[in-house]
Each structure stands twice: as structure tokens, then as C-alpha cells.
Amino acid sequence: DMSKVTLDSIEYNSEDFTEGQQKILGEIVYNKNLASNLSYQVTSLNVVSEILSDKLKASLAEDKPDD
């Protein structure tokens, strides 16, 4: 149920929250979603960076004269 919130192992019904408590809960949810999104973006950027590094290494290896 979306209206249940657990804090420190205590379950609360968010439908009983005051307006101020609802706003705080909204901020918590927003922050968790944003953190998850940013984590995904960082992971994606790291993958792209690794791919680009591999491309650069391959390109440099092609240009290297044989000894």
C-alpha cells in the first residue's frame, strides 16, 4: 500500500500525516528518486567513458609503428 511509510521499523499511514509531514515525505521521495536517477546517469557515463577509452587505445595501437 502506497500510504504506508516505515521509519525506524515503525509503520505509519501517510494518509494521517499533516500537510507539513506530507511535504517532508514528498521531499524524501523526490530526493530518493533523484539520487537513483543520478546514480544511473553516473553509471552510464562511466560505461561510455570506458568504451571511448577502449576506442582510443585501439586507434593508438593501429597508429603505432611496428618495431
Coordinates of N, CA, C and O in Angstrom, one line a residue:
D1 N 0.8 -1.2 0.0 CA 0.0 0.0 0.0 C 0.9 1.3 0.0 O 1.8 1.4 0.8
M2 N 0.6 2.2 -0.9 CA 1.5 3.4 -1.1 C 1.3 4.3 0.1 O 2.2 5.2 0.3
S3 N 0.3 4.2 0.9 CA 0.1 5.1 2.0 C 0.9 4.8 3.3 O 0.9 5.5 4.2
K4 N 1.5 3.6 3.3 CA 2.3 3.1 4.4 C 3.8 3.6 4.3 O 4.4 3.5 3.3
V5 N 4.3 4.1 5.4 CA 5.6 4.6 5.5 C 6.3 4.0 6.7 O 5.7 4.0 7.8
T6 N 7.5 3.4 6.5 CA 8.2 2.8 7.6 C 9.5 3.6 7.9 O 10.3 3.9 7.1
L7 N 9.5 4.1 9.2 CA 10.7 4.8 9.7 C 11.2 4.2 11.0 O 10.4 4.0 11.9
D8 N 12.4 3.8 11.0 CA 13.0 3.1 12.2 C 12.1 2.0 12.6 O 11.8 1.8 13.8
S9 N 11.7 1.1 11.7 CA 10.9 -0.1 11.9 C 9.5 0.2 12.4 O 8.8 -0.7 12.9
I10 N 9.1 1.5 12.4 CA 7.7 1.8 12.8 C 6.9 2.2 11.6 O 7.4 3.0 10.8
E11 N 5.8 1.5 11.4 CA 5.0 1.8 10.2 C 3.9 2.9 10.5 O 3.3 2.9 11.6
Y12 N 3.8 3.8 9.6 CA 2.9 4.9 9.7 C 2.0 4.9 8.4 O 2.4 4.5 7.4
N13 N 0.8 5.5 8.6 CA -0.1 5.7 7.5 C 0.0 7.1 7.1 O -0.4 8.0 7.8
S14 N 0.5 7.3 5.9 CA 0.8 8.7 5.4 C -0.5 9.5 5.2 O -0.5 10.7 5.2
E15 N -1.6 8.8 5.1 CA -2.9 9.5 4.9 C -3.2 10.3 6.2 O -4.0 11.2 6.1
D16 N -2.6 9.9 7.3 CA -2.9 10.5 8.6 C -1.9 11.7 8.8 O -2.0 12.4 9.9
F17 N -0.9 11.9 7.9 CA 0.1 12.9 8.1 C -0.6 14.3 8.0 O -1.5 14.5 7.2
T18 N 0.0 15.3 8.7 CA -0.4 16.7 8.5 C 0.2 17.1 7.1 O 1.0 16.5 6.5
E19 N -0.3 18.3 6.7 CA 0.2 18.9 5.5 C 1.7 19.0 5.5 O 2.4 18.7 4.5
G20 N 2.3 19.5 6.6 CA 3.7 19.6 6.7 C 4.5 18.3 6.6 O 5.5 18.2 6.0
Q21 N 3.9 17.3 7.3 CA 4.5 16.0 7.2 C 4.4 15.4 5.8 O 5.4 14.7 5.3
Q22 N 3.3 15.7 5.1 CA 3.2 15.2 3.7 C 4.3 15.9 2.8 O 4.8 15.2 1.9
K23 N 4.5 17.2 3.1 CA 5.5 17.9 2.3 C 6.9 17.3 2.5 O 7.7 17.1 1.6
I24 N 7.2 17.0 3.8 CA 8.5 16.4 4.1 C 8.6 15.0 3.5 O 9.7 14.7 2.9
L25 N 7.6 14.2 3.5 CA 7.6 12.9 2.8 C 7.8 13.1 1.3 O 8.6 12.3 0.7
G26 N 7.1 14.1 0.8 CA 7.3 14.3 -0.7 C 8.8 14.7 -1.0 O 9.3 14.2 -2.0
E27 N 9.4 15.4 -0.1 CA 10.8 15.7 -0.3 C 11.7 14.5 -0.3 O 12.6 14.3 -1.0
I28 N 11.4 13.6 0.7 CA 12.2 12.4 0.9 C 12.0 11.5 -0.4 O 13.0 11.0 -0.9
V29 N 10.8 11.4 -0.9 CA 10.6 10.6 -2.1 C 11.3 11.2 -3.3 O 11.9 10.5 -4.1
Y30 N 11.1 12.5 -3.4 CA 11.8 13.3 -4.5 C 13.3 13.0 -4.5 O 14.0 12.7 -5.5
N31 N 13.9 13.2 -3.3 CA 15.4 13.0 -3.1 C 15.8 11.6 -3.5 O 16.8 11.4 -4.1
K32 N 15.1 10.6 -3.0 CA 15.4 9.2 -3.3 C 15.3 9.0 -4.8 O 16.2 8.3 -5.4
N33 N 14.3 9.5 -5.5 CA 14.2 9.3 -6.9 C 15.3 10.0 -7.7 O 15.9 9.5 -8.6
L34 N 15.6 11.2 -7.2 CA 16.7 12.0 -7.9 C 18.0 11.3 -7.7 O 18.8 11.2 -8.6
A35 N 18.3 10.8 -6.5 CA 19.5 10.1 -6.2 C 19.7 8.8 -7.1 O 20.7 8.5 -7.6
S36 N 18.5 8.1 -7.3 CA 18.5 6.9 -8.1 C 18.8 7.3 -9.5 O 19.6 6.6 -10.2
N37 N 18.2 8.4 -10.0 CA 18.4 8.8 -11.4 C 19.8 9.3 -11.6 O 20.5 8.9 -12.6
L38 N 20.4 10.0 -10.7 CA 21.8 10.5 -10.8 C 22.8 9.3 -10.8 O 23.8 9.3 -11.5
S39 N 22.5 8.3 -9.9 CA 23.3 7.1 -9.9 C 23.3 6.4 -11.2 O 24.4 6.0 -11.7
Y40 N 22.1 6.3 -11.8 CA 22.0 5.7 -13.1 C 22.8 6.5 -14.2 O 23.6 5.9 -15.0
Q41 N 22.7 7.8 -14.1 CA 23.5 8.6 -15.1 C 25.0 8.5 -14.9 O 25.7 8.4 -15.9
V42 N 25.5 8.4 -13.7 CA 26.9 8.2 -13.4 C 27.4 6.9 -13.9 O 28.4 6.8 -14.6
T43 N 26.6 5.9 -13.7 CA 26.9 4.5 -14.2 C 27.0 4.5 -15.7 O 27.9 4.0 -16.3
S44 N 26.0 5.2 -16.3 CA 26.0 5.3 -17.8 C 27.2 6.0 -18.3 O 27.8 5.6 -19.3
L45 N 27.6 7.1 -17.7 CA 28.7 7.9 -18.1 C 30.0 7.1 -17.9 O 30.9 7.2 -18.8
N46 N 30.1 6.3 -16.9 CA 31.3 5.5 -16.7 C 31.4 4.5 -17.8 O 32.5 4.2 -18.3
V47 N 30.3 3.9 -18.2 CA 30.3 2.9 -19.3 C 30.8 3.5 -20.6 O 31.6 3.0 -21.3
V48 N 30.2 4.7 -20.9 CA 30.6 5.4 -22.1 C 32.1 5.8 -22.1 O 32.8 5.6 -23.1
S49 N 32.6 6.2 -20.9 CA 34.0 6.6 -20.8 C 34.9 5.4 -21.0 O 35.9 5.5 -21.7
E50 N 34.5 4.2 -20.5 CA 35.2 3.0 -20.7 C 35.2 2.7 -22.2 O 36.3 2.3 -22.8
I51 N 34.1 2.8 -22.9 CA 34.0 2.5 -24.3 C 34.9 3.4 -25.1 O 35.7 3.0 -26.0
L52 N 34.9 4.7 -24.8 CA 35.7 5.7 -25.5 C 37.2 5.5 -25.3 O 38.0 5.6 -26.2
S53 N 37.5 5.1 -24.0 CA 38.9 4.8 -23.7 C 39.4 3.6 -24.6 O 40.5 3.6 -25.1
D54 N 38.6 2.6 -24.6 CA 38.9 1.4 -25.5 C 39.1 1.8 -26.9 O 40.0 1.3 -27.6
K55 N 38.2 2.6 -27.4 CA 38.3 3.1 -28.8 C 39.6 3.9 -29.1 O 40.3 3.7 -30.1
L56 N 40.0 4.7 -28.1 CA 41.2 5.5 -28.2 C 42.4 4.6 -28.2 O 43.3 4.7 -29.0
K57 N 42.4 3.6 -27.3 CA 43.5 2.7 -27.2 C 43.7 1.9 -28.5 O 44.8 1.7 -29.0
A58 N 42.6 1.4 -29.0 CA 42.6 0.7 -30.3 C 43.1 1.5 -31.4 O 43.9 1.1 -32.3
S59 N 42.7 2.8 -31.5 CA 43.1 3.7 -32.5 C 44.6 4.0 -32.4 O 45.4 4.0 -33.4
L60 N 45.1 4.2 -31.2 CA 46.5 4.4 -30.9 C 47.4 3.2 -31.3 O 48.5 3.3 -31.8
A61 N 46.8 2.0 -31.0 CA 47.5 0.8 -31.3 C 47.7 0.6 -32.9 O 48.7 0.1 -33.3
E62 N 46.7 1.0 -33.6 CA 46.7 1.0 -35.1 C 47.8 1.9 -35.6 O 48.4 1.6 -36.6
D63 N 48.0 3.0 -35.0 CA 48.9 4.0 -35.5 C 50.4 3.7 -35.1 O 51.3 4.3 -35.6
K64 N 50.6 2.8 -34.1 CA 51.9 2.5 -33.6 C 52.7 1.8 -34.7 O 52.3 0.8 -35.2
P65 N 53.9 2.3 -35.0 CA 54.7 1.6 -35.9 C 55.3 0.3 -35.4 O 55.5 0.2 -34.1
D66 N 55.4 -0.7 -36.2 CA 56.0 -2.0 -35.8 C 57.5 -1.8 -35.5 O 58.2 -1.2 -36.4
D67 N 58.0 -2.4 -34.4 CA 59.4 -2.3 -34.1 C 60.1 -3.5 -34.6 O 59.6 -4.6 -34.6

